[in-house]
Amino acid sequence: MARIRDVSRQKGFDMQKRKWLLPVLLSFFIAGSVLANTDSALKVEEFIYKGEHGTVTFLHKKHSERNAADCGFCHSALRTFGGTVDQLYGHSICLKCHEERNGPTECGQCHVGIKEDSLNLQSDRDQ
């Protein structure tokens, strides 16, 4: 009868090394999955918000290129507002930044398809 040799021991691949192989491989797999999902989230170029005051299109790339050093300003504010962009967020965060950095500040420059006479946005800004 032929004798079966343990090839793994001959090559120095003993049990001590084997027990770390699976956790290391799983770590690489998990890290790769997280990075792949993050990368796909960053590829979204525009967000369109439709509401009773017209449609606002947010161009992420345009904003992130201009404000690359301060991603946390918008993203931390989004967490504060529950991850949604509404009138309160838009006017307290977006409009404030637009005023400070010479962005568009007139209603119709961001809100497309609105009737200016039907809005009372100026009073909302002052609140």
GROMACS .gro file of N, CA and C in nm:
model
  381
    1MET      N    1   0.084  -0.117   0.000
    1MET     CA    2   0.000   0.000   0.000
    1MET      C    3   0.090   0.124   0.000
    2ALA      N    4   0.053   0.219  -0.082
    2ALA     CA    5   0.133   0.340  -0.093
    2ALA      C    6   0.109   0.429   0.028
    3ARG      N    7   0.217   0.491   0.070
    3ARG     CA    8   0.208   0.579   0.186
    3ARG      C    9   0.176   0.721   0.139
    4ILE      N   10   0.076   0.783   0.201
    4ILE     CA   11   0.036   0.919   0.165
    4ILE      C   12   0.121   1.016   0.247
    5ARG      N   13   0.184   1.108   0.177
    5ARG     CA   14   0.268   1.205   0.246
    5ARG      C   15   0.193   1.337   0.263
    6ASP      N   16   0.221   1.404   0.371
    6ASP     CA   17   0.161   1.535   0.397
    6ASP      C   18   0.247   1.641   0.328
    7VAL      N   19   0.206   1.677   0.207
    7VAL     CA   20   0.281   1.771   0.126
    7VAL      C   21   0.283   1.910   0.189
    8SER      N   22   0.176   1.947   0.256
    8SER     CA   23   0.169   2.081   0.314
    8SER      C   24   0.278   2.101   0.418
    9ARG      N   25   0.310   1.999   0.495
    9ARG     CA   26   0.416   2.011   0.596
    9ARG      C   27   0.553   2.021   0.530
   10GLN      N   28   0.570   1.953   0.420
   10GLN     CA   29   0.699   1.957   0.352
   10GLN      C   30   0.728   2.097   0.298
   11LYS      N   31   0.629   2.169   0.259
   11LYS     CA   32   0.649   2.302   0.203
   11LYS      C   33   0.641   2.411   0.310
   12GLY      N   34   0.632   2.375   0.435
   12GLY     CA   35   0.629   2.473   0.542
   12GLY      C   36   0.493   2.537   0.563
   13PHE      N   37   0.389   2.478   0.512
   13PHE     CA   38   0.254   2.533   0.522
   13PHE      C   39   0.180   2.459   0.633
   14ASP      N   40   0.222   2.481   0.757
   14ASP     CA   41   0.164   2.406   0.868
   14ASP      C   42   0.033   2.469   0.916
   15MET      N   43  -0.026   2.409   1.015
   15MET     CA   44  -0.158   2.451   1.064
   15MET      C   45  -0.157   2.593   1.119
   16GLN      N   46  -0.047   2.634   1.180
   16GLN     CA   47  -0.040   2.770   1.234
   16GLN      C   48  -0.061   2.873   1.123
   17LYS      N   49  -0.003   2.850   1.009
   17LYS     CA   50  -0.018   2.943   0.897
   17LYS      C   51  -0.155   2.928   0.832
   18ARG      N   52  -0.205   2.808   0.829
   18ARG     CA   53  -0.335   2.784   0.764
   18ARG      C   54  -0.450   2.852   0.838
   19LYS      N   55  -0.445   2.857   0.970
   19LYS     CA   56  -0.558   2.913   1.043
   19LYS      C   57  -0.571   3.064   1.021
   20TRP      N   58  -0.469   3.131   0.974
   20TRP     CA   59  -0.476   3.274   0.945
   20TRP      C   60  -0.515   3.304   0.801
   21LEU      N   61  -0.510   3.204   0.717
   21LEU     CA   62  -0.537   3.225   0.575
   21LEU      C   63  -0.682   3.270   0.551
   22LEU      N   64  -0.778   3.201   0.608
   22LEU     CA   65  -0.919   3.235   0.586
   22LEU      C   66  -0.953   3.376   0.636
   23PRO      N   67  -0.916   3.414   0.760
   23PRO     CA   68  -0.947   3.551   0.804
   23PRO      C   69  -0.882   3.659   0.717
   24VAL      N   70  -0.761   3.635   0.671
   24VAL     CA   71  -0.694   3.733   0.585
   24VAL      C   72  -0.767   3.746   0.452
   25LEU      N   73  -0.803   3.633   0.392
   25LEU     CA   74  -0.875   3.637   0.265
   25LEU      C   75  -1.012   3.704   0.282
   26LEU      N   76  -1.081   3.674   0.390
   26LEU     CA   77  -1.211   3.738   0.416
   26LEU      C   78  -1.196   3.889   0.434
   27SER      N   79  -1.090   3.931   0.501
   27SER     CA   80  -1.066   4.074   0.520
   27SER      C   81  -1.048   4.145   0.387
   28PHE      N   82  -0.970   4.084   0.297
   28PHE     CA   83  -0.951   4.143   0.164
   28PHE      C   84  -1.083   4.149   0.088
   29PHE      N   85  -1.162   4.044   0.098
   29PHE     CA   86  -1.290   4.040   0.029
   29PHE      C   87  -1.384   4.150   0.080
   30ILE      N   88  -1.393   4.163   0.211
   30ILE     CA   89  -1.481   4.265   0.271
   30ILE      C   90  -1.433   4.405   0.235
   31ALA      N   91  -1.303   4.429   0.245
   31ALA     CA   92  -1.249   4.561   0.210
   31ALA      C   93  -1.276   4.593   0.064
   32GLY      N   94  -1.260   4.496  -0.023
   32GLY     CA   95  -1.287   4.517  -0.165
   32GLY      C   96  -1.433   4.549  -0.191
   33SER      N   97  -1.522   4.481  -0.121
   33SER     CA   98  -1.665   4.507  -0.138
   33SER      C   99  -1.702   4.648  -0.093
   34VAL      N  100  -1.648   4.689   0.020
   34VAL     CA  101  -1.676   4.824   0.071
   34VAL      C  102  -1.625   4.929  -0.026
   35LEU      N  103  -1.503   4.912  -0.074
   35LEU     CA  104  -1.446   5.009  -0.168
   35LEU      C  105  -1.524   5.012  -0.299
   36ALA      N  106  -1.570   4.898  -0.345
   36ALA     CA  107  -1.647   4.893  -0.469
   36ALA      C  108  -1.778   4.970  -0.453
   37ASN      N  109  -1.844   4.954  -0.339
   37ASN     CA  110  -1.970   5.026  -0.315
   37ASN      C  111  -1.947   5.175  -0.299
   38THR      N  112  -1.839   5.213  -0.232
   38THR     CA  113  -1.806   5.354  -0.216
   38THR      C  114  -1.780   5.417  -0.351
   39ASP      N  115  -1.706   5.347  -0.435
   39ASP     CA  116  -1.673   5.398  -0.568
   39ASP      C  117  -1.799   5.421  -0.651
   40SER      N  118  -1.893   5.328  -0.644
   40SER     CA  119  -2.015   5.344  -0.723
   40SER      C  120  -2.100   5.460  -0.671
   41ALA      N  121  -2.098   5.485  -0.540
   41ALA     CA  122  -2.173   5.598  -0.485
   41ALA      C  123  -2.114   5.730  -0.532
   42LEU      N  124  -1.983   5.734  -0.548
   42LEU     CA  125  -1.919   5.858  -0.592
   42LEU      C  126  -1.942   5.888  -0.739
   43LYS      N  127  -1.988   5.790  -0.815
   43LYS     CA  128  -2.011   5.809  -0.957
   43LYS      C  129  -2.142   5.881  -0.987
   44VAL      N  130  -2.228   5.895  -0.887
   44VAL     CA  131  -2.354   5.968  -0.908
   44VAL      C  132  -2.318   6.113  -0.931
   45GLU      N  133  -2.353   6.165  -1.047
   45GLU     CA  134  -2.311   6.300  -1.082
   45GLU      C  135  -2.414   6.406  -1.050
   46GLU      N  136  -2.542   6.368  -1.048
   46GLU     CA  137  -2.642   6.469  -1.018
   46GLU      C  138  -2.756   6.409  -0.937
   47PHE      N  139  -2.809   6.493  -0.852
   47PHE     CA  140  -2.926   6.457  -0.773
   47PHE      C  141  -3.035   6.555  -0.812
   48ILE      N  142  -3.153   6.504  -0.837
   48ILE     CA  143  -3.264   6.590  -0.879
   48ILE      C  144  -3.370   6.588  -0.770
   49TYR      N  145  -3.400   6.705  -0.719
   49TYR     CA  146  -3.500   6.721  -0.614
   49TYR      C  147  -3.622   6.789  -0.675
   50LYS      N  148  -3.735   6.720  -0.670
   50LYS     CA  149  -3.858   6.776  -0.725
   50LYS      C  150  -3.950   6.811  -0.610
   51GLY      N  151  -4.004   6.929  -0.617
   51GLY     CA  152  -4.094   6.973  -0.512
   51GLY      C  153  -4.192   7.075  -0.564
   52GLU      N  154  -4.274   7.125  -0.473
   52GLU     CA  155  -4.377   7.220  -0.512
   52GLU      C  156  -4.319   7.353  -0.559
   53HIS      N  157  -4.193   7.378  -0.528
   53HIS     CA  158  -4.129   7.503  -0.569
   53HIS      C  159  -4.034   7.482  -0.686
   54GLY      N  160  -4.062   7.384  -0.770
   54GLY     CA  161  -3.979   7.359  -0.887
   54GLY      C  162  -3.876   7.250  -0.863
   55THR      N  163  -3.802   7.221  -0.966
   55THR     CA  164  -3.701   7.116  -0.961
   55THR      C  165  -3.563   7.178  -0.940
   56VAL      N  166  -3.488   7.122  -0.845
   56VAL     CA  167  -3.351   7.166  -0.820
   56VAL      C  168  -3.259   7.051  -0.857
   57THR      N  169  -3.161   7.079  -0.943
   57THR     CA  170  -3.063   6.978  -0.981
   57THR      C  171  -2.931   7.012  -0.912
   58PHE      N  172  -2.882   6.917  -0.833
   58PHE     CA  173  -2.756   6.934  -0.761
   58PHE      C  174  -2.648   6.856  -0.834
   59LEU      N  175  -2.546   6.926  -0.880
   59LEU     CA  176  -2.435   6.862  -0.951
   59LEU      C  177  -2.322   6.837  -0.851
   60HIS      N  178  -2.309   6.711  -0.806
   60HIS     CA  179  -2.213   6.677  -0.702
   60HIS      C  180  -2.070   6.707  -0.744
   61LYS      N  181  -2.034   6.670  -0.866
   61LYS     CA  182  -1.897   6.690  -0.913
   61LYS      C  183  -1.861   6.839  -0.912
   62LYS      N  184  -1.951   6.920  -0.960
   62LYS     CA  185  -1.927   7.064  -0.966
   62LYS      C  186  -1.905   7.121  -0.825
   63HIS      N  187  -1.988   7.080  -0.731
   63HIS     CA  188  -1.975   7.129  -0.594
   63HIS      C  189  -1.851   7.073  -0.526
   64SER      N  190  -1.822   6.946  -0.548
   64SER     CA  191  -1.707   6.885  -0.480
   64SER      C  192  -1.575   6.938  -0.533
   65GLU      N  193  -1.568   6.972  -0.661
   65GLU     CA  194  -1.445   7.030  -0.716
   65GLU      C  195  -1.419   7.168  -0.658
   66ARG      N  196  -1.524   7.245  -0.641
   66ARG     CA  197  -1.508   7.381  -0.587
   66ARG      C  198  -1.482   7.381  -0.437
   67ASN      N  199  -1.532   7.280  -0.368
   67ASN     CA  200  -1.524   7.277  -0.222
   67ASN      C  201  -1.457   7.151  -0.171
   68ALA      N  202  -1.356   7.104  -0.242
   68ALA     CA  203  -1.295   6.975  -0.211
   68ALA      C  204  -1.241   6.966  -0.069
   69ALA      N  205  -1.198   7.076  -0.014
   69ALA     CA  206  -1.139   7.073   0.119
   69ALA      C  207  -1.244   7.062   0.229
   70ASP      N  208  -1.370   7.078   0.196
   70ASP     CA  209  -1.472   7.085   0.301
   70ASP      C  210  -1.593   6.997   0.272
   71CYS      N  211  -1.570   6.869   0.242
   71CYS     CA  212  -1.681   6.776   0.216
   71CYS      C  213  -1.774   6.767   0.337
   72GLY      N  214  -1.715   6.771   0.455
   72GLY     CA  215  -1.792   6.755   0.577
   72GLY      C  216  -1.898   6.861   0.599
   73PHE      N  217  -1.880   6.978   0.540
   73PHE     CA  218  -1.978   7.085   0.559
   73PHE      C  219  -2.116   7.039   0.515
   74CYS      N  220  -2.126   6.990   0.392
   74CYS     CA  221  -2.256   6.945   0.340
   74CYS      C  222  -2.295   6.809   0.397
   75HIS      N  223  -2.198   6.717   0.402
   75HIS     CA  224  -2.232   6.581   0.443
   75HIS      C  225  -2.270   6.572   0.590
   76SER      N  226  -2.206   6.649   0.677
   76SER     CA  227  -2.246   6.647   0.818
   76SER      C  228  -2.382   6.714   0.835
   77ALA      N  229  -2.409   6.817   0.756
   77ALA     CA  230  -2.540   6.883   0.762
   77ALA      C  231  -2.649   6.787   0.716
   78LEU      N  232  -2.620   6.707   0.614
   78LEU     CA  233  -2.719   6.609   0.568
   78LEU      C  234  -2.755   6.511   0.679
   79ARG      N  235  -2.654   6.467   0.756
   79ARG     CA  236  -2.683   6.375   0.867
   79ARG      C  237  -2.772   6.444   0.970
   80THR      N  238  -2.746   6.571   0.996
   80THR     CA  239  -2.827   6.647   1.092
   80THR      C  240  -2.972   6.655   1.047
   81PHE      N  241  -2.994   6.668   0.917
   81PHE     CA  242  -3.129   6.680   0.862
   81PHE      C  243  -3.187   6.544   0.824
   82GLY      N  244  -3.131   6.436   0.876
   82GLY     CA  245  -3.186   6.303   0.852
   82GLY      C  246  -3.160   6.250   0.712
   83GLY      N  247  -3.058   6.303   0.644
   83GLY     CA  248  -3.022   6.253   0.512
   83GLY      C  249  -3.110   6.301   0.400
   84THR      N  250  -3.195   6.399   0.427
   84THR     CA  251  -3.284   6.449   0.322
   84THR      C  252  -3.254   6.595   0.294
   85VAL      N  253  -3.286   6.635   0.173
   85VAL     CA  254  -3.273   6.775   0.136
   85VAL      C  255  -3.415   6.830   0.123
   86ASP      N  256  -3.447   6.923   0.209
   86ASP     CA  257  -3.579   6.986   0.202
   86ASP      C  258  -3.560   7.138   0.200
   87GLN      N  259  -3.668   7.210   0.208
   87GLN     CA  260  -3.660   7.356   0.201
   87GLN      C  261  -3.574   7.412   0.313
   88LEU      N  262  -3.591   7.361   0.434
   88LEU     CA  263  -3.512   7.411   0.547
   88LEU      C  264  -3.364   7.389   0.523
   89TYR      N  265  -3.327   7.268   0.478
   89TYR     CA  266  -3.187   7.238   0.450
   89TYR      C  267  -3.136   7.327   0.337
   90GLY      N  268  -3.212   7.332   0.229
   90GLY     CA  269  -3.169   7.409   0.112
   90GLY      C  270  -3.145   7.555   0.142
   91HIS      N  271  -3.231   7.612   0.223
   91HIS     CA  272  -3.217   7.755   0.251
   91HIS      C  273  -3.117   7.782   0.362
   92SER      N  274  -3.107   7.695   0.461
   92SER     CA  275  -3.013   7.723   0.570
   92SER      C  276  -2.871   7.682   0.535
   93ILE      N  277  -2.853   7.580   0.454
   93ILE     CA  278  -2.719   7.532   0.420
   93ILE      C  279  -2.678   7.579   0.281
   94CYS      N  280  -2.753   7.539   0.180
   94CYS     CA  281  -2.715   7.569   0.040
   94CYS      C  282  -2.713   7.719   0.013
   95LEU      N  283  -2.821   7.787   0.047
   95LEU     CA  284  -2.831   7.930   0.016
   95LEU      C  285  -2.724   8.009   0.091
   96LYS      N  286  -2.699   7.973   0.215
   96LYS     CA  287  -2.595   8.041   0.294
   96LYS      C  288  -2.460   8.027   0.224
   97CYS      N  289  -2.428   7.908   0.179
   97CYS     CA  290  -2.301   7.884   0.111
   97CYS      C  291  -2.296   7.959  -0.022
   98HIS      N  292  -2.406   7.957  -0.096
   98HIS     CA  293  -2.413   8.029  -0.223
   98HIS      C  294  -2.388   8.178  -0.202
   99GLU      N  295  -2.443   8.234  -0.095
   99GLU     CA  296  -2.422   8.377  -0.067
   99GLU      C  297  -2.276   8.405  -0.033
  100GLU      N  298  -2.214   8.317   0.046
  100GLU     CA  299  -2.075   8.336   0.088
  100GLU      C  300  -1.977   8.317  -0.028
  101ARG      N  301  -2.010   8.229  -0.121
  101ARG     CA  302  -1.915   8.193  -0.227
  101ARG      C  303  -1.961   8.240  -0.366
  102ASN      N  304  -2.049   8.336  -0.369
  102ASN     CA  305  -2.097   8.394  -0.495
  102ASN      C  306  -2.163   8.292  -0.588
  103GLY      N  307  -2.238   8.200  -0.531
  103GLY     CA  308  -2.317   8.107  -0.611
  103GLY      C  309  -2.450   8.170  -0.645
  104PRO      N  310  -2.534   8.100  -0.719
  104PRO     CA  311  -2.665   8.156  -0.753
  104PRO      C  312  -2.751   8.173  -0.628
  105THR      N  313  -2.816   8.288  -0.617
  105THR     CA  314  -2.898   8.315  -0.498
  105THR      C  315  -3.042   8.351  -0.532
  106GLU      N  316  -3.073   8.373  -0.658
  106GLU     CA  317  -3.210   8.402  -0.697
  106GLU      C  318  -3.287   8.270  -0.709
  107CYS      N  319  -3.412   8.269  -0.671
  107CYS     CA  320  -3.493   8.147  -0.669
  107CYS      C  321  -3.485   8.069  -0.800
  108GLY      N  322  -3.509   8.139  -0.911
  108GLY     CA  323  -3.515   8.074  -1.041
  108GLY      C  324  -3.382   8.023  -1.093
  109GLN      N  325  -3.272   8.059  -1.027
  109GLN     CA  326  -3.141   8.009  -1.069
  109GLN      C  327  -3.120   7.864  -1.026
  110CYS      N  328  -3.185   7.822  -0.921
  110CYS     CA  329  -3.176   7.683  -0.875
  110CYS      C  330  -3.308   7.609  -0.898
  111HIS      N  331  -3.419   7.677  -0.868
  111HIS     CA  332  -3.551   7.617  -0.884
  111HIS      C  333  -3.598   7.637  -1.027
  112VAL      N  334  -3.611   7.528  -1.102
  112VAL     CA  335  -3.652   7.534  -1.242
  112VAL      C  336  -3.801   7.502  -1.250
  113GLY      N  337  -3.873   7.582  -1.326
  113GLY     CA  338  -4.016   7.555  -1.346
  113GLY      C  339  -4.104   7.612  -1.237
  114ILE      N  340  -4.060   7.721  -1.174
  114ILE     CA  341  -4.142   7.782  -1.069
  114ILE      C  342  -4.207   7.909  -1.121
  115LYS      N  343  -4.310   7.949  -1.054
  115LYS     CA  344  -4.374   8.078  -1.082
  115LYS      C  345  -4.338   8.169  -0.966
  116GLU      N  346  -4.254   8.266  -0.993
  116GLU     CA  347  -4.203   8.354  -0.888
  116GLU      C  348  -4.314   8.417  -0.804
  117ASP      N  349  -4.425   8.455  -0.867
  117ASP     CA  350  -4.531   8.521  -0.792
  117ASP      C  351  -4.603   8.427  -0.696
  118SER      N  352  -4.586   8.295  -0.714
  118SER     CA  353  -4.654   8.200  -0.625
  118SER      C  354  -4.567   8.162  -0.506
  119LEU      N  355  -4.445   8.213  -0.503
  119LEU     CA  356  -4.354   8.176  -0.395
  119LEU      C  357  -4.346   8.285  -0.290
  120ASN      N  358  -4.320   8.240  -0.170
  120ASN     CA  359  -4.292   8.333  -0.062
  120ASN      C  360  -4.163   8.286   0.004
  121LEU      N  361  -4.061   8.265  -0.078
  121LEU     CA  362  -3.937   8.208  -0.028
  121LEU      C  363  -3.853   8.308   0.049
  122GLN      N  364  -3.865   8.435   0.020
  122GLN     CA  365  -3.783   8.534   0.090
  122GLN      C  366  -3.811   8.529   0.240
  123SER      N  367  -3.937   8.513   0.278
  123SER     CA  368  -3.968   8.507   0.420
  123SER      C  369  -3.912   8.381   0.483
  124ASP      N  370  -3.902   8.270   0.406
  124ASP     CA  371  -3.843   8.148   0.457
  124ASP      C  372  -3.694   8.165   0.482
  125ARG      N  373  -3.628   8.241   0.398
  125ARG     CA  374  -3.484   8.263   0.413
  125ARG      C  375  -3.453   8.338   0.541
  126ASP      N  376  -3.540   8.429   0.579
  126ASP     CA  377  -3.515   8.514   0.694
  126ASP      C  378  -3.540   8.444   0.827
  127GLN      N  379  -3.601   8.328   0.823
  127GLN     CA  380  -3.635   8.258   0.948
  127GLN      C  381  -3.516   8.193   1.009
   0.00000   0.00000   0.00000
